[in-house]
Tab-separated table of C-alpha atoms in Angstrom:
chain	number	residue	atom	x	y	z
A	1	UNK	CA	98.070	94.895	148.857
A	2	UNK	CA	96.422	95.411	145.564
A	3	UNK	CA	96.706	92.189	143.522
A	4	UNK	CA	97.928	92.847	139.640
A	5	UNK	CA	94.718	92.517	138.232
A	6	UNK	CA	93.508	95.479	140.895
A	7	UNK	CA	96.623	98.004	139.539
A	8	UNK	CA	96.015	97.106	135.631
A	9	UNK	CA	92.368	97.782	136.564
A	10	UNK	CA	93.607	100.940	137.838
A	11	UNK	CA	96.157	102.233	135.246
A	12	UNK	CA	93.186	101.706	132.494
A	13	UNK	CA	90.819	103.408	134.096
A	14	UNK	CA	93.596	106.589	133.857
A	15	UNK	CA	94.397	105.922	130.307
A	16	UNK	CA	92.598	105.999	126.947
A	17	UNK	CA	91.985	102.543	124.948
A	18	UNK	CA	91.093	102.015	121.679
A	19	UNK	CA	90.486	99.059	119.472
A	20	UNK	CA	92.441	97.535	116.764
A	21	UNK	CA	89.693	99.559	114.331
A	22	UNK	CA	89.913	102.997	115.867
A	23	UNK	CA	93.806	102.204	115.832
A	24	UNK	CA	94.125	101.776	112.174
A	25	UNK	CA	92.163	104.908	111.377
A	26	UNK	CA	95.205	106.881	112.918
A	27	UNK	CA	97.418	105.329	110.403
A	28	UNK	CA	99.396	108.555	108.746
A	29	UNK	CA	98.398	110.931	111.647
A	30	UNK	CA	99.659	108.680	115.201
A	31	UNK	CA	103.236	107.197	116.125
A	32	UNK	CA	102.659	103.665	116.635
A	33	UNK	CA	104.929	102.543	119.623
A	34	UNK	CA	105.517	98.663	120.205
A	35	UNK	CA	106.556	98.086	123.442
A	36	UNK	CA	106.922	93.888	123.542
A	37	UNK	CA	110.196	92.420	123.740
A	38	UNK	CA	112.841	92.460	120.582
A	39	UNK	CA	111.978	88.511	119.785
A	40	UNK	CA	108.735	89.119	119.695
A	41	UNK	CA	109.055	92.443	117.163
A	42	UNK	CA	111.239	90.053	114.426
A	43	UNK	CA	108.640	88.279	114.797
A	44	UNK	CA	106.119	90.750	113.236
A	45	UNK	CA	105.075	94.051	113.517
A	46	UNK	CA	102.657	96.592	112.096
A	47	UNK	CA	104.864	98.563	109.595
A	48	UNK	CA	106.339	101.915	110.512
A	49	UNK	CA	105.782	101.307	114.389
A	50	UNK	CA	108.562	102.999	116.401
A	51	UNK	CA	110.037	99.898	118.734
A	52	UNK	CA	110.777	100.566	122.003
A	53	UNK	CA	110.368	97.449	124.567
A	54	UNK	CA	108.463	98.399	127.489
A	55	UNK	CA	111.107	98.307	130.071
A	56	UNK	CA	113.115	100.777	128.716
A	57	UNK	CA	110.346	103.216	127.411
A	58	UNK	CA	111.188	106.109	129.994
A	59	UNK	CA	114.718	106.024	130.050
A	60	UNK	CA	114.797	106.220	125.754
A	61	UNK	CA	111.226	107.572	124.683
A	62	UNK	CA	112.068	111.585	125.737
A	63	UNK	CA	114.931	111.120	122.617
A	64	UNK	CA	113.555	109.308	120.185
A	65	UNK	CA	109.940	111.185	120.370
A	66	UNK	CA	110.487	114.619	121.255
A	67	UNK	CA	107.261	116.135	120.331
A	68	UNK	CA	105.254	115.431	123.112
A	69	UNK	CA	101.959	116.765	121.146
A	70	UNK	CA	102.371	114.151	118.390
A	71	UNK	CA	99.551	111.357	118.775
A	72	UNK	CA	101.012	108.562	119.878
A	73	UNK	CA	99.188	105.003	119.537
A	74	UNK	CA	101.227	102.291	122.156
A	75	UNK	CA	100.414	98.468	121.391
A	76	UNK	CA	101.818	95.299	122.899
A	77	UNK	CA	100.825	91.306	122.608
A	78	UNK	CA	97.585	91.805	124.366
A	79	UNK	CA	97.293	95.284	125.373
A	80	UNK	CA	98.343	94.864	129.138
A	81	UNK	CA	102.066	96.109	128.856
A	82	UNK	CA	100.878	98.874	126.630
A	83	UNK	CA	98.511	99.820	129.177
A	84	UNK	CA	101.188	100.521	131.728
A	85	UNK	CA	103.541	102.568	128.852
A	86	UNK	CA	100.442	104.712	128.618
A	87	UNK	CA	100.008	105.597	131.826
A	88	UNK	CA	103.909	106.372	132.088
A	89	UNK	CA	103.658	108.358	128.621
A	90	UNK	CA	101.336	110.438	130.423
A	91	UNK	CA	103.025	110.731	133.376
A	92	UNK	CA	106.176	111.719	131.265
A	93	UNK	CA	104.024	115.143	129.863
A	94	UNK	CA	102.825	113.374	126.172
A	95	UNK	CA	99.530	114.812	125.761
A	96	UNK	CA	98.028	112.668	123.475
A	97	UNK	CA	98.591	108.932	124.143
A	98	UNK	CA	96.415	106.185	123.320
A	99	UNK	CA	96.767	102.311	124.026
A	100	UNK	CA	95.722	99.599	121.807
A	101	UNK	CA	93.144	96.937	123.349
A	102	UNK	CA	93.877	93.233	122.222
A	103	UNK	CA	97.309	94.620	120.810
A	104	UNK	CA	99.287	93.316	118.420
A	105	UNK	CA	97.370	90.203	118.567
A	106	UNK	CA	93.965	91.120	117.476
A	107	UNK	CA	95.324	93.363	114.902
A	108	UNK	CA	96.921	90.488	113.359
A	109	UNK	CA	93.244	88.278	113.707
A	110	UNK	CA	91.602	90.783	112.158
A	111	UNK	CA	93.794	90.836	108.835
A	112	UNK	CA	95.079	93.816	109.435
A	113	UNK	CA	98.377	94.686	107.632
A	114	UNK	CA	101.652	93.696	109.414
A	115	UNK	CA	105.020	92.580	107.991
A	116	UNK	CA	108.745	91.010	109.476
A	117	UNK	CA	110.735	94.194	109.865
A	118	UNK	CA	113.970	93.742	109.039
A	119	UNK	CA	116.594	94.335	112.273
A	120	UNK	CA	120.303	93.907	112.504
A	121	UNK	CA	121.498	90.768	114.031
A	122	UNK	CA	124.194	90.720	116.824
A	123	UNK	CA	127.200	91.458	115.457
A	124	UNK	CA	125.711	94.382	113.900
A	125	UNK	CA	124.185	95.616	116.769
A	126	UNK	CA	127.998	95.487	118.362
A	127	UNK	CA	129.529	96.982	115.688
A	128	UNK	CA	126.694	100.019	115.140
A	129	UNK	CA	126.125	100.410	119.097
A	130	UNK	CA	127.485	103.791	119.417
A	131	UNK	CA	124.545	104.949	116.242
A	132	UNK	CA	121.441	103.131	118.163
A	133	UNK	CA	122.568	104.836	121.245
A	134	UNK	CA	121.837	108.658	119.170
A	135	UNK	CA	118.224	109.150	119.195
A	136	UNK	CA	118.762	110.748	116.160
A	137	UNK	CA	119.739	107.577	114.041
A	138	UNK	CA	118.375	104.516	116.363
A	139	UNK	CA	118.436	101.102	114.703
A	140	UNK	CA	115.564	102.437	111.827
A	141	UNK	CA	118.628	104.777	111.084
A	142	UNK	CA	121.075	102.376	110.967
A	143	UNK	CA	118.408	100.322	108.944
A	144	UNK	CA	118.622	103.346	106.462
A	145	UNK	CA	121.939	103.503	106.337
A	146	UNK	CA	122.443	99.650	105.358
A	147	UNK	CA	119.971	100.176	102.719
A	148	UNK	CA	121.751	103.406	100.827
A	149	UNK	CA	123.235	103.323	98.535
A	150	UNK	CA	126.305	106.581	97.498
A	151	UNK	CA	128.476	107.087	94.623
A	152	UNK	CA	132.043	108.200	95.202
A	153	UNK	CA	133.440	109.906	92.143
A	154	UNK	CA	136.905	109.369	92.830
A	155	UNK	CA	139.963	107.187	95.062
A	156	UNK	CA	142.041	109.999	95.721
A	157	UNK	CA	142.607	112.545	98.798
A	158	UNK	CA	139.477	113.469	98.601
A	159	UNK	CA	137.091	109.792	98.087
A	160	UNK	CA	139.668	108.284	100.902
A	161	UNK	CA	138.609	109.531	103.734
A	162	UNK	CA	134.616	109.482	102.292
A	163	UNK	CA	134.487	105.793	102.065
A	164	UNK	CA	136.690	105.297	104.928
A	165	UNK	CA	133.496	106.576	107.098
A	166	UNK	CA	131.041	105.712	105.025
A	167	UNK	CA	131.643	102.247	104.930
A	168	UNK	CA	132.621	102.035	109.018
A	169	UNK	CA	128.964	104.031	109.409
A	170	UNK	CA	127.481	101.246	107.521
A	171	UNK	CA	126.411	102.774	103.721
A	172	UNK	CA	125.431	99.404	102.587
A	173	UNK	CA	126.373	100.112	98.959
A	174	UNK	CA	129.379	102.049	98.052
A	175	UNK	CA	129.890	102.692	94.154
A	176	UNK	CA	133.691	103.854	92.909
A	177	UNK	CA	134.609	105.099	89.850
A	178	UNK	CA	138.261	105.974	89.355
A	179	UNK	CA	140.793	104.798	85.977
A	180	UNK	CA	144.137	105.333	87.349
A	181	UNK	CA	146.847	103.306	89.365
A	182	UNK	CA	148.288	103.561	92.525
A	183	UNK	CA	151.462	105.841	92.801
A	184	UNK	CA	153.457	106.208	95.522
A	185	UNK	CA	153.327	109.698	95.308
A	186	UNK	CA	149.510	109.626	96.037
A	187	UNK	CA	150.055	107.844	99.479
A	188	UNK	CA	150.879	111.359	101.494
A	189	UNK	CA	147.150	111.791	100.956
A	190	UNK	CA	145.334	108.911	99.741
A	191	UNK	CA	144.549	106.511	102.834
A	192	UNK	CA	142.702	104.111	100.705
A	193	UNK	CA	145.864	102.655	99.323
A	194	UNK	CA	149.091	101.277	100.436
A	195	UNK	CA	153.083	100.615	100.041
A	196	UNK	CA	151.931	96.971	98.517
A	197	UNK	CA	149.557	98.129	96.075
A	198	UNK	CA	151.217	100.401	94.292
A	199	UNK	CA	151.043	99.811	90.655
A	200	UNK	CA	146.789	98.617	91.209
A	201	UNK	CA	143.927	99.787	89.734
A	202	UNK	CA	142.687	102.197	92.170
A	203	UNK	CA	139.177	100.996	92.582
A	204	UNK	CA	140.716	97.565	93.369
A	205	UNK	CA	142.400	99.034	95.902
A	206	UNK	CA	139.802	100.709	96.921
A	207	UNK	CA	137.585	97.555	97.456
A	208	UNK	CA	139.685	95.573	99.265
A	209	UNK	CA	140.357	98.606	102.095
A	210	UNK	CA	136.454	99.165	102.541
A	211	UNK	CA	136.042	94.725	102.588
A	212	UNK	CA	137.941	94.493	104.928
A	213	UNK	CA	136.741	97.155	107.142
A	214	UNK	CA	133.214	96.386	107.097
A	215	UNK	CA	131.184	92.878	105.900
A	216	UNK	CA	128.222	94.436	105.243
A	217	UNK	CA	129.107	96.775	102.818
A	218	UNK	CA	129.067	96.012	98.900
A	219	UNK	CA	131.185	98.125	96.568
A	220	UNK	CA	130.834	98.461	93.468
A	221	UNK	CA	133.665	99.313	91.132
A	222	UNK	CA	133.619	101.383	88.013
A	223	UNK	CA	137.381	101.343	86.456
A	224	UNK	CA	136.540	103.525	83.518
A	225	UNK	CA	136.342	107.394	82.581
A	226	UNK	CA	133.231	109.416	83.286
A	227	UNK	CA	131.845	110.743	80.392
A	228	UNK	CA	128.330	111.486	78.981
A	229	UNK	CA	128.508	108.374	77.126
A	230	UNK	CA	128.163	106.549	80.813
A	231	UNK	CA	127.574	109.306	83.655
A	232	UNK	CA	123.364	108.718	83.382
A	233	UNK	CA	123.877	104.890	83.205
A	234	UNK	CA	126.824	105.060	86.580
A	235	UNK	CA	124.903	107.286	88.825
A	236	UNK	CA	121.354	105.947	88.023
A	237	UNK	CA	120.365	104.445	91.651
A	238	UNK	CA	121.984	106.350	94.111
A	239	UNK	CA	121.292	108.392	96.542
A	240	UNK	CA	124.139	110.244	96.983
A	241	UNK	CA	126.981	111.479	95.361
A	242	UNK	CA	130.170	112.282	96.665
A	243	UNK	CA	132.318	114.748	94.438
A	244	UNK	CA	135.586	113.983	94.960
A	245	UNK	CA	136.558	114.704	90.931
A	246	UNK	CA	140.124	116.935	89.989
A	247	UNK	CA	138.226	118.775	87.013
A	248	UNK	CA	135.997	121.751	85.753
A	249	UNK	CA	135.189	120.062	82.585
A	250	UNK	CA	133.854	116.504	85.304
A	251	UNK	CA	132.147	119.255	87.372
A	252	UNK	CA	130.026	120.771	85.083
A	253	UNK	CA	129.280	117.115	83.403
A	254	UNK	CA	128.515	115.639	86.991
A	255	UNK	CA	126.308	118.656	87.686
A	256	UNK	CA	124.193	118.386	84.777
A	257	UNK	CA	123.372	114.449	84.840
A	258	UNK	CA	122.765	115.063	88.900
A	259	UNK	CA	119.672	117.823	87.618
A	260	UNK	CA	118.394	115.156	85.729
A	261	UNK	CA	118.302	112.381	87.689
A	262	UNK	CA	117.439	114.615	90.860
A	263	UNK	CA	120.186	113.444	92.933
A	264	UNK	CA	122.440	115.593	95.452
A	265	UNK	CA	126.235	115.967	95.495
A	266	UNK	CA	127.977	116.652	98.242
A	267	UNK	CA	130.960	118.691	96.500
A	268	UNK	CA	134.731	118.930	97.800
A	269	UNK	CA	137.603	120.186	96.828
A	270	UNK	CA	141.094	121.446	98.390
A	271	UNK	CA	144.089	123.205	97.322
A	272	UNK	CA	147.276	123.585	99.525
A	273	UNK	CA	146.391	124.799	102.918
A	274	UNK	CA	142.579	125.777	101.744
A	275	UNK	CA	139.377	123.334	101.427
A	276	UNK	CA	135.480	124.327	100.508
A	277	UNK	CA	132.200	121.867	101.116
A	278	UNK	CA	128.834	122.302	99.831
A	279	UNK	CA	125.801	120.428	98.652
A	280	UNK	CA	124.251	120.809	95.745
A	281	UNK	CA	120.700	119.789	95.915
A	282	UNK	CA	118.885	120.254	92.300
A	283	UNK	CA	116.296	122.630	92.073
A	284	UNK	CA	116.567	123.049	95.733
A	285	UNK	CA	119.384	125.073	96.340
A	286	UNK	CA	121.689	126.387	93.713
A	287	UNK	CA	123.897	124.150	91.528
A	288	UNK	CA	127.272	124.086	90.217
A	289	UNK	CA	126.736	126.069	87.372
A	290	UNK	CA	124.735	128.606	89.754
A	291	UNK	CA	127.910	128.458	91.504
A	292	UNK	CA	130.890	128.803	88.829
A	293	UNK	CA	129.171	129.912	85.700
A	294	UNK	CA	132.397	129.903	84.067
A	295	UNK	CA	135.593	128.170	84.606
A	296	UNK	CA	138.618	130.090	85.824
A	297	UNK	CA	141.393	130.316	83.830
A	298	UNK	CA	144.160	127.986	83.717
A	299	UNK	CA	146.651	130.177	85.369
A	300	UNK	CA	144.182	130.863	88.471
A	301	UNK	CA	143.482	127.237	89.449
A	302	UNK	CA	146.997	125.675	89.095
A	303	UNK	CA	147.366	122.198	89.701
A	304	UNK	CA	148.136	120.452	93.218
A	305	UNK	CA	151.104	119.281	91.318
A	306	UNK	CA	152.044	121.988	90.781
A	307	UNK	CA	151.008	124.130	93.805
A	308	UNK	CA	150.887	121.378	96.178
A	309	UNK	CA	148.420	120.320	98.985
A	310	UNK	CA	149.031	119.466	102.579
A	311	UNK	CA	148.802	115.543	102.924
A	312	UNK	CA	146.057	116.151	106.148
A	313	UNK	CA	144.228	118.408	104.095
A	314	UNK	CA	141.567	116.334	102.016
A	315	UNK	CA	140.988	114.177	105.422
A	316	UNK	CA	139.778	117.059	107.050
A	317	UNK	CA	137.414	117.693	103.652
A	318	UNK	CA	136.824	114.313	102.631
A	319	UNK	CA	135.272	113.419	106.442
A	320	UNK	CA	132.787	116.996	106.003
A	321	UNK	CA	131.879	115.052	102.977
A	322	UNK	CA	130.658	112.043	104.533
A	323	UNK	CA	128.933	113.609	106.886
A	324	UNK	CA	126.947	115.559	104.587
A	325	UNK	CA	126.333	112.587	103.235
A	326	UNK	CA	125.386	110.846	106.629
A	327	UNK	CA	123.215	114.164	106.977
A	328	UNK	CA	120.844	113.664	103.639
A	329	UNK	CA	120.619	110.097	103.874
A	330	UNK	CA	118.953	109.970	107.500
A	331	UNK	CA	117.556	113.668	106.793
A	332	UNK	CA	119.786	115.071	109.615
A	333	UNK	CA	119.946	118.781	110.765
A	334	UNK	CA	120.777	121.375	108.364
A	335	UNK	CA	123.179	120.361	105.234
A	336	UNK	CA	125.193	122.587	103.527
A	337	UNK	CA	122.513	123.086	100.646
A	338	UNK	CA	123.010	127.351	99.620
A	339	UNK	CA	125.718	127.590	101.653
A	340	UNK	CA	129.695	127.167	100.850
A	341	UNK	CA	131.852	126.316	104.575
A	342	UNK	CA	135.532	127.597	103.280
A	343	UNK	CA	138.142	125.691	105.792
A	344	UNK	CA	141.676	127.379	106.117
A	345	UNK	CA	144.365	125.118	107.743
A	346	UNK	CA	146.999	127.733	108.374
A	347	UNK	CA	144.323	129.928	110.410
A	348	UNK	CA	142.392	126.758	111.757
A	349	UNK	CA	139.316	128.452	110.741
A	350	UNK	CA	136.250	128.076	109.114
A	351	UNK	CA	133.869	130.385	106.847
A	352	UNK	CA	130.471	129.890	105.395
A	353	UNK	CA	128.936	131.561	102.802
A	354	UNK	CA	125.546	131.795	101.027
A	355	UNK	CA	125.634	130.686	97.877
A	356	UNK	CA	121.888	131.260	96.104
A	357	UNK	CA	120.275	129.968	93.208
A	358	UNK	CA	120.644	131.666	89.905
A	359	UNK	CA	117.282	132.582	87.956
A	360	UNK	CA	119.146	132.617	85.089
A	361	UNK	CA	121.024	129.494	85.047
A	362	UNK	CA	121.214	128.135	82.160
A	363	UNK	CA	121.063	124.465	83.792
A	364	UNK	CA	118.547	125.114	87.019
A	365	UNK	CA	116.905	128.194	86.268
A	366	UNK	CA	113.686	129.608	85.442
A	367	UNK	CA	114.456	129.526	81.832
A	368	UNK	CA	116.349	126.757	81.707
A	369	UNK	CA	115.968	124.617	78.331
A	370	UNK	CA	116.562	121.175	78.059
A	371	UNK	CA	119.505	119.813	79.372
A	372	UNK	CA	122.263	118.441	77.125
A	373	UNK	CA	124.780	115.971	78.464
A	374	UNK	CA	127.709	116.442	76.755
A	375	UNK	CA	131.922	116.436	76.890
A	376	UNK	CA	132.912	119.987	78.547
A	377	UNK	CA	137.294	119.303	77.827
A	378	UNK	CA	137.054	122.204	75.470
A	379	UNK	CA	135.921	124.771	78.462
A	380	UNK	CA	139.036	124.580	80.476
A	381	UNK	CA	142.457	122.459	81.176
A	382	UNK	CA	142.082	119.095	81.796
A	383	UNK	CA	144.952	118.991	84.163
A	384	UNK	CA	143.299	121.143	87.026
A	385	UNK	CA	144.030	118.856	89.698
A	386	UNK	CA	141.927	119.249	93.025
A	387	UNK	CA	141.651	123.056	93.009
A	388	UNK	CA	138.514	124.668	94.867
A	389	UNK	CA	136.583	126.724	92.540
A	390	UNK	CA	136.846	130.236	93.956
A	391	UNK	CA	134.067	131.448	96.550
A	392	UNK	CA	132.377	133.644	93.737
A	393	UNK	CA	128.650	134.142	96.093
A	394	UNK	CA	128.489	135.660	99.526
């Protein structure tokens, strides 16, 4: 029987080794795959590296590196148990696979760079488990999540549901801005709140739902009105927005300080049995003023209280909005950027539509001039609550 010595002997003589050196020079071009043990990678690690410990490298590497043409550097302590991932990378179909000599170890002598990466501790490896198991979001997903930060414009039907799953999916910092109170007649719809806090601020409400849901997650309340003397200062920072506001004249205001700041909204918005979901992306896909260049009038975008809305309605909208959201923070499959997904309750069925940029917007376009924020109240009724805006683009 071979002794171990005899089969590593073996294995490298199949492989391709490099040193520490002709490593580093792949830096930007290779995946660098760290195959020790999850105490030793907290320890220290070269930054970037995809971790995957050696003894479950063919049951997870097939989903979390799919391209089997992308060069692929593998490193341990020493270069032994990279040695062996290597050979099994190879014998998996990856094409170009490489294994560090001296691993982790002699990088480290040498001065090369290497940090601590940051990695979620027990409990929140429990309470994320069913993310790391998606190849597609992993713990450096989950990692990304924890670091985002969104900005929910509005506690209503709509912002409920949103930070509901935003905060359970781990969005490490969840901003609120909402100035009214909690009514009993918003409780058919608005799952934030409850029986015992009617009569509170909304975004206190708020708080204390998404607390106690998840620890990790800081909110940040803004108990005031949007306007353009504050929307620059409120949304500077995040990543995300999430438009969950009742308004044209908000709409066209949250659209123009988004183009400035470059930063997506996922738009919402629902109306009796009907609900629409899109994301505006500036200068990527079309805006909101690409999209309604003009309000409707009063009498063709009544109010819910006035129409109505079915209570289940804005979950089923408000949840497509966080995962949007989910979607552009981890870069995800294909968001709703240029296209409009119209939901219709009574049918159960859904429509999309293309919705493309205008070259003549006057906020986006190709001749667009300088953008003004400014108060829009004077463009339509301030009472429009929740409405869609109609599907104008096909």
């Amino acid at each position: 029987m071979p002794s171990f010595r005899d089969l590593l002997n073996q294995v490298k003589q199949s492989i391709r080794e490099v040193d520490a050196g002709r490593a580093a020079a792949e830096r930007g071009r290779a995946v660098f795959l760290d195959v020790r043990e999850a105490d030793e990678y907290e320890q220290g690690a070269i930054p970037g590296a995809l971790h995957i410990p050696r003894g479950y490298v063919e049951l997870q590497v097939e989903g979390r590196l799919p391209d089997k043409g992308q060069p692929i550097v593998v490193y341990c302590a020493g270069g032994t148990r990279s040695a062996f991932a290597a050979k099994a990378l190879q014998d998996l179909g990856y094409e170009d696979v490489v294994s560090m000599a001296g691993g982790f170890n002699t990088w480290k002598d040498e001065g090369r760079d290497w940090s601590v990466p940051r990695t979620l501790d027990a409990d929140q490896r429990n309470r994320y488990q069913r993310h790391l198991l998606l190849p597609e979001v992993g713990e450096r997903g989950q990692q990304k999540l924890l670091e985002s930060k969104v900005l929910l414009l509005g506690a209503g039907g709509l912002g409920s549901p949103a930070a509901l799953y935003l905060a359970a999916a781990g969005v490490g910092t969840i901003g609120i801005i909402d100035m009214d109170v909690v009514d009993a007649s918003n409780l058919q719809r608005q799952i934030l709140h409850n029986m015992d806090r009617i009569g509170e601020r909304k975004v206190d409400s708020a708080k204390k739902t998404l607390a106690a849901m998840n620890p990790d997650v800081t909110v940040i309340t803004y108990d005031t009105r949007l306007g353009a003397d504050n929307i620059l200062d409120i949304i500077d920072g995040y990543d995300v927005i999430v438009d969950g506001t009742d308004n044209f004249p908000t709409r066209y205001l949250v659209n123009d300080a988004s183009l400035l700041k470059r930063i997506p909204v996922v738009h919402g918005s629902i109306f009796r049995f009907e609900g629409q979901v899109t994301v505006f992306a500036p200068y990527e896909g079309p805006c909101y003023r690409c999209f309604v260049p003009e309000p409707p009038p009063a009498e063709l975008a009544p109010s819910c209280a006035e129409a109505g809305v079915l209570g289940v309605l804005p979950g089923i909208i408000g949840s497509m909005q966080a995962m949007e959201t989910i979607k552009l923070l981890l870069g995800l499959g294909d968001p709703l950027i240029g296209r409009l997904l119209a939901y219709d309750a009574l049918e159960q069925s859904f429509r999309a539509f293309k919705v493309r940029r205008d070259p003549e917007c006057p906020a986006c376009g190709e001749h667009a001039g300088e953008i003004v924020i400014a108060e829009y109240d004077d463009l339509c009724m301030p009472h429009v609550i929740e409405a869609p805006a109609p599907a104008l683009a096909v």
